[in-house]
Amino acid sequence: MQPSDETRSIPNSIMPPLTDFLFYAFSGLTLACGLLCVLNPFSRNPVTSAMFLVLTIVSMAGLFVLLHAFFLAAVQVLVYAGAVMVLFLFVIMLLDLREEERRRFKTFTLGTGALVVAVIAGLLVRVLSGALPVSRPGPGIEGDTKVLGRILFEQYLLPFEVLSLLLLVAMVGAILLSKKDMK
Amino acid sequence: MNPLHQYLLLSAMLFSVGLAGALVRRHAILVLVGIELMLNAANLNFLAFWRYGGNPEALTGIMFVIFAIAVAAAEAAVGLALIISIYRHLRTSNVDEVNKLNG
């Protein structure tokens, strides 16, 4: 497939060295913390995994800033690294931690899991390497909070209300499920 | 390698890492952590396509990610409540040992 001229000429013009460097730094941090989160050779403690998940999410917020989605970067830190991670840590404290530290990986699980993931990762990378997607710079477009709020409450009003209902249902469901005596 | 390409490759790798976590780890909470990583990879994809795609003025990618984050928060809350409930009934948080439908 022949890439268009647009594809070839854009990268140098819209990615100055600093942005490039920041992209590689943040993506390396994201991948390293994600790996340490799922397979940490030094610690089997779920709390360590949760802490590395926080680091992954914060470095992803950095990537969101590089993509000019400033509001979403703030939301990512507030909602994920704040609210959701507090929930995770709270539940981890309620459960038995030593059980997980004593547990050994089963070779079969590890082997089949690694095989499936390797196949899917290879497939994704191979398809993406052959795809050559056209990248347009999008000059001056930013995730501006004012514009976002206007769109959210005009064009996306119905999904927004449905979402608030969903959050209510999730709250009631969480309280009911974790109640002590379920009748 | 244009920027969109780089972001797509990164999110593919992050998705694979999350999938590995969800498949290999047996602690119920760590399975949920893997699912969160996969959701984040999908969010990164949405944002990359919004930024470098054909029509960034519509802000569709950003709206999609806002809704995805809210749904992910609801999913985490219900999932963690389920884990607590299972732990109360069966005294385990290992997903391999939860193999009966009657508590």
Coordinates of C-alpha atoms in Angstrom, one line a residue:
Chain A
M1 CA 0.0 0.0 0.0
Q2 CA 1.3 3.4 -0.9
P3 CA 1.1 6.0 1.9
S4 CA -0.3 9.4 0.9
D5 CA 1.9 12.4 1.0
E6 CA 0.0 13.6 4.0
T7 CA 1.1 10.6 6.0
R8 CA 4.7 11.1 5.2
S9 CA 5.0 14.8 5.7
I10 CA 3.1 15.3 9.0
P11 CA 5.2 13.6 11.7
N12 CA 8.1 16.0 11.7
S13 CA 5.9 19.1 11.4
I14 CA 3.5 18.4 14.2
M15 CA 5.7 16.4 16.6
P16 CA 8.5 18.7 17.9
P17 CA 11.3 16.9 19.7
L18 CA 9.9 17.8 23.2
T19 CA 6.5 16.3 22.5
D20 CA 8.2 13.3 20.9
F21 CA 10.4 12.8 24.0
L22 CA 7.4 13.2 26.4
F23 CA 5.4 10.7 24.4
Y24 CA 8.1 8.1 24.6
A25 CA 8.7 8.8 28.3
F26 CA 5.0 8.5 29.2
S27 CA 4.3 5.5 27.0
G28 CA 7.4 3.7 28.5
L29 CA 6.2 4.5 32.0
T30 CA 2.7 3.4 31.2
L31 CA 3.8 0.0 29.8
A32 CA 6.4 -0.6 32.5
C33 CA 3.9 0.2 35.3
G34 CA 1.2 -1.9 33.6
L35 CA 3.6 -4.9 33.4
L36 CA 4.6 -4.5 37.0
C37 CA 0.9 -4.2 37.9
V38 CA 0.0 -7.6 36.4
L39 CA 3.2 -9.5 36.8
N40 CA 5.4 -8.2 39.6
P41 CA 8.5 -10.4 40.2
F42 CA 9.3 -8.8 43.6
S43 CA 5.9 -8.8 45.3
R44 CA 2.7 -10.7 45.1
N45 CA 0.8 -8.3 47.3
P46 CA -2.4 -7.0 45.7
V47 CA -1.7 -3.6 47.3
T48 CA 1.5 -3.3 45.2
S49 CA -0.5 -4.0 42.1
A50 CA -3.0 -1.4 42.9
M51 CA -0.3 1.2 43.5
F52 CA 1.3 0.4 40.1
L53 CA -2.2 0.8 38.6
V54 CA -2.3 4.3 40.1
L55 CA 1.1 5.0 38.4
T56 CA -0.2 3.6 35.1
I57 CA -3.3 5.8 35.2
V58 CA -1.4 8.9 36.1
S59 CA 1.1 8.4 33.2
M60 CA -1.9 7.8 30.9
A61 CA -3.2 11.2 32.1
G62 CA 0.1 12.6 30.8
L63 CA -0.6 11.0 27.4
F64 CA -4.1 12.5 27.4
V65 CA -2.5 15.9 27.9
L66 CA -0.2 15.2 24.9
L67 CA -3.4 14.5 23.0
H68 CA -4.8 17.9 24.0
A69 CA -7.6 16.4 26.1
F70 CA -6.9 18.4 29.2
F71 CA -10.3 18.0 30.8
L72 CA -10.1 14.2 30.4
A73 CA -6.6 14.1 31.9
A74 CA -8.1 15.8 35.0
V75 CA -11.0 13.4 35.1
Q76 CA -8.7 10.5 34.7
V77 CA -6.7 11.5 37.8
L78 CA -9.7 12.5 39.8
V79 CA -12.0 9.6 39.0
Y80 CA -9.6 6.7 38.4
A81 CA -6.6 7.5 40.5
G82 CA -8.8 9.0 43.2
A83 CA -12.2 7.4 43.5
V84 CA -11.9 4.0 41.9
M85 CA -8.5 3.3 43.4
V86 CA -9.8 4.1 46.9
L87 CA -12.6 1.6 46.3
F88 CA -10.0 -1.0 45.1
L89 CA -7.7 -0.5 48.1
F90 CA -10.7 -0.6 50.5
V91 CA -11.9 -3.9 49.2
I92 CA -8.3 -5.3 49.1
M93 CA -8.0 -4.5 52.8
L94 CA -11.3 -6.4 53.5
L95 CA -10.0 -9.6 51.9
D96 CA -7.3 -12.0 53.0
L97 CA -3.9 -10.8 51.7
R98 CA -1.7 -13.6 52.8
E99 CA -3.7 -16.1 50.7
E100 CA -2.5 -14.5 47.5
E101 CA 1.1 -14.2 48.7
R102 CA 1.3 -17.9 49.4
R103 CA -0.3 -18.9 46.2
R104 CA 1.9 -20.3 43.4
F105 CA 1.2 -19.8 39.7
K106 CA -0.1 -22.9 38.0
T107 CA 2.2 -23.7 35.0
F108 CA -0.8 -24.5 32.8
T109 CA -2.6 -21.2 33.5
L110 CA 0.6 -19.3 33.0
G111 CA 1.5 -21.1 29.8
T112 CA -2.0 -20.9 28.2
G113 CA -2.4 -17.2 29.3
A114 CA 1.0 -16.2 27.9
L115 CA 0.2 -18.1 24.6
V116 CA -3.1 -16.4 24.1
V117 CA -1.7 -13.0 25.0
A118 CA 1.3 -13.4 22.7
V119 CA -1.0 -14.5 19.8
I120 CA -3.4 -11.5 20.3
A121 CA -0.5 -9.0 20.8
G122 CA 1.3 -10.3 17.7
L123 CA -2.0 -10.1 15.7
L124 CA -2.7 -6.5 16.8
V125 CA 0.9 -5.3 16.1
R126 CA 1.0 -7.0 12.8
V127 CA -2.3 -5.6 11.6
L128 CA -1.4 -2.1 12.8
S129 CA 2.0 -2.2 11.1
G130 CA 0.4 -3.0 7.8
A131 CA -2.5 -0.6 8.2
L132 CA -0.7 2.8 7.7
P133 CA -3.6 5.0 9.1
V134 CA -3.7 8.5 7.8
S135 CA -3.0 11.0 10.5
R136 CA -4.4 14.5 10.3
P137 CA -3.0 17.2 12.6
G138 CA -6.2 18.8 13.7
P139 CA -4.8 22.4 14.3
G140 CA -6.1 24.2 17.3
I141 CA -8.6 21.6 18.4
E142 CA -8.6 21.1 22.1
G143 CA -10.8 19.4 24.6
D144 CA -12.0 22.8 25.9
T145 CA -14.2 22.4 29.1
K146 CA -16.6 25.1 28.1
V147 CA -17.4 23.6 24.7
L148 CA -17.5 20.1 26.2
G149 CA -20.1 21.2 28.8
R150 CA -22.2 22.8 26.1
I151 CA -22.2 19.7 24.0
L152 CA -22.8 17.4 27.0
F153 CA -25.9 19.3 28.0
E154 CA -27.3 19.9 24.5
Q155 CA -26.4 17.2 22.1
Y156 CA -25.8 14.4 24.6
L157 CA -28.4 15.3 27.2
L158 CA -30.3 12.0 27.0
P159 CA -27.2 9.8 27.3
F160 CA -26.1 11.9 30.2
E161 CA -29.3 11.4 32.0
V162 CA -29.3 7.7 31.3
L163 CA -25.8 7.6 32.7
S164 CA -26.8 9.3 35.9
L165 CA -29.6 6.6 36.2
L166 CA -27.0 3.9 35.6
L167 CA -24.7 5.3 38.4
L168 CA -27.7 5.3 40.7
V169 CA -28.5 1.7 39.9
A170 CA -24.9 0.7 40.4
M171 CA -24.8 2.4 43.8
V172 CA -28.0 0.6 44.9
G173 CA -26.7 -2.6 43.5
A174 CA -23.3 -2.3 45.3
I175 CA -25.0 -1.5 48.6
L176 CA -27.4 -4.4 48.3
L177 CA -24.7 -6.9 47.2
S178 CA -22.3 -6.1 50.0
K179 CA -24.9 -6.1 52.7
K180 CA -24.3 -8.6 55.4
D181 CA -27.5 -10.6 55.5
M182 CA -29.0 -11.0 52.0
K183 CA -32.6 -12.1 52.4
Chain B
M1 CA 5.3 5.9 11.9
N2 CA 3.0 8.8 12.3
P3 CA 1.6 9.9 15.7
L4 CA -1.7 8.0 15.3
H5 CA 0.2 4.9 14.5
Q6 CA 2.4 5.2 17.7
Y7 CA -0.7 5.7 19.9
L8 CA -2.5 2.7 18.3
L9 CA 0.6 0.5 18.9
L10 CA 0.9 1.7 22.5
S11 CA -2.7 1.0 23.2
A12 CA -2.5 -2.4 21.6
M13 CA 0.4 -3.3 23.8
L14 CA -1.4 -1.9 26.9
F15 CA -4.5 -4.0 26.0
S16 CA -2.3 -7.1 25.8
V17 CA -0.8 -6.4 29.2
G18 CA -4.3 -6.0 30.7
L19 CA -5.5 -9.2 29.0
A20 CA -2.5 -11.0 30.5
G21 CA -3.4 -9.7 33.9
A22 CA -7.0 -10.8 33.6
L23 CA -6.1 -14.3 32.3
V24 CA -3.1 -15.2 34.4
R25 CA -3.8 -13.7 37.9
R26 CA -6.3 -15.7 40.0
H27 CA -7.1 -13.1 42.6
A28 CA -10.5 -11.6 41.8
I29 CA -9.4 -8.1 42.4
L30 CA -6.3 -8.5 40.1
V31 CA -8.6 -9.7 37.4
L32 CA -10.6 -6.5 37.8
V33 CA -7.3 -4.5 37.6
G34 CA -6.5 -6.2 34.3
I35 CA -10.0 -5.3 33.0
E36 CA -9.4 -1.6 34.1
L37 CA -6.1 -1.7 32.1
M38 CA -7.9 -2.9 29.0
L39 CA -10.6 -0.2 29.4
N40 CA -7.9 2.4 29.6
A41 CA -6.2 1.1 26.4
A42 CA -9.6 1.5 24.7
N43 CA -10.0 5.0 26.0
L44 CA -6.5 5.9 24.6
N45 CA -7.6 4.5 21.2
F46 CA -10.7 6.7 21.2
L47 CA -8.7 9.8 22.1
A48 CA -6.0 9.1 19.4
F49 CA -8.7 8.7 16.7
W50 CA -10.4 11.9 17.9
R51 CA -7.2 13.9 17.8
Y52 CA -5.8 12.6 14.5
G53 CA -9.0 11.5 12.8
G54 CA -11.1 13.2 10.2
N55 CA -13.5 15.3 12.2
P56 CA -12.0 16.5 15.5
E57 CA -14.4 19.5 15.8
A58 CA -17.3 17.2 16.8
L59 CA -15.5 16.1 20.0
T60 CA -17.1 12.7 19.6
G61 CA -14.0 10.8 21.0
I62 CA -13.9 12.9 24.1
M63 CA -17.6 12.4 24.8
F64 CA -17.2 8.7 24.3
V65 CA -14.3 8.5 26.8
I66 CA -16.3 10.6 29.4
F67 CA -19.1 8.1 29.1
A68 CA -16.7 5.1 29.2
I69 CA -15.0 6.4 32.4
A70 CA -18.4 6.8 34.1
V71 CA -19.5 3.3 33.0
A72 CA -16.1 1.9 34.2
A73 CA -16.6 3.5 37.6
A74 CA -20.1 1.8 37.9
E75 CA -18.6 -1.5 36.7
A76 CA -15.8 -1.3 39.3
A77 CA -18.3 -0.6 42.1
V78 CA -20.6 -3.5 41.3
G79 CA -17.7 -5.8 40.6
L80 CA -16.0 -5.1 43.9
A81 CA -19.4 -5.5 45.7
L82 CA -19.7 -8.9 44.0
I83 CA -16.2 -9.9 45.2
I84 CA -17.1 -8.9 48.8
S85 CA -20.3 -10.9 48.6
I86 CA -18.5 -14.0 47.2
Y87 CA -15.8 -13.7 49.9
R88 CA -18.5 -13.6 52.6
H89 CA -20.1 -16.8 51.2
L90 CA -17.2 -18.9 50.2
R91 CA -14.3 -17.4 52.2
T92 CA -12.1 -17.2 49.1
S93 CA -11.1 -14.5 46.5
N94 CA -9.6 -17.0 44.1
V95 CA -11.7 -17.1 40.9
D96 CA -10.8 -20.8 40.3
E97 CA -12.4 -21.9 43.5
V98 CA -15.7 -20.2 42.8
N99 CA -17.2 -23.0 40.7
K100 CA -20.6 -23.5 42.2
L101 CA -23.8 -21.6 41.4
N102 CA -25.4 -22.2 44.8
G103 CA -23.7 -20.3 47.6

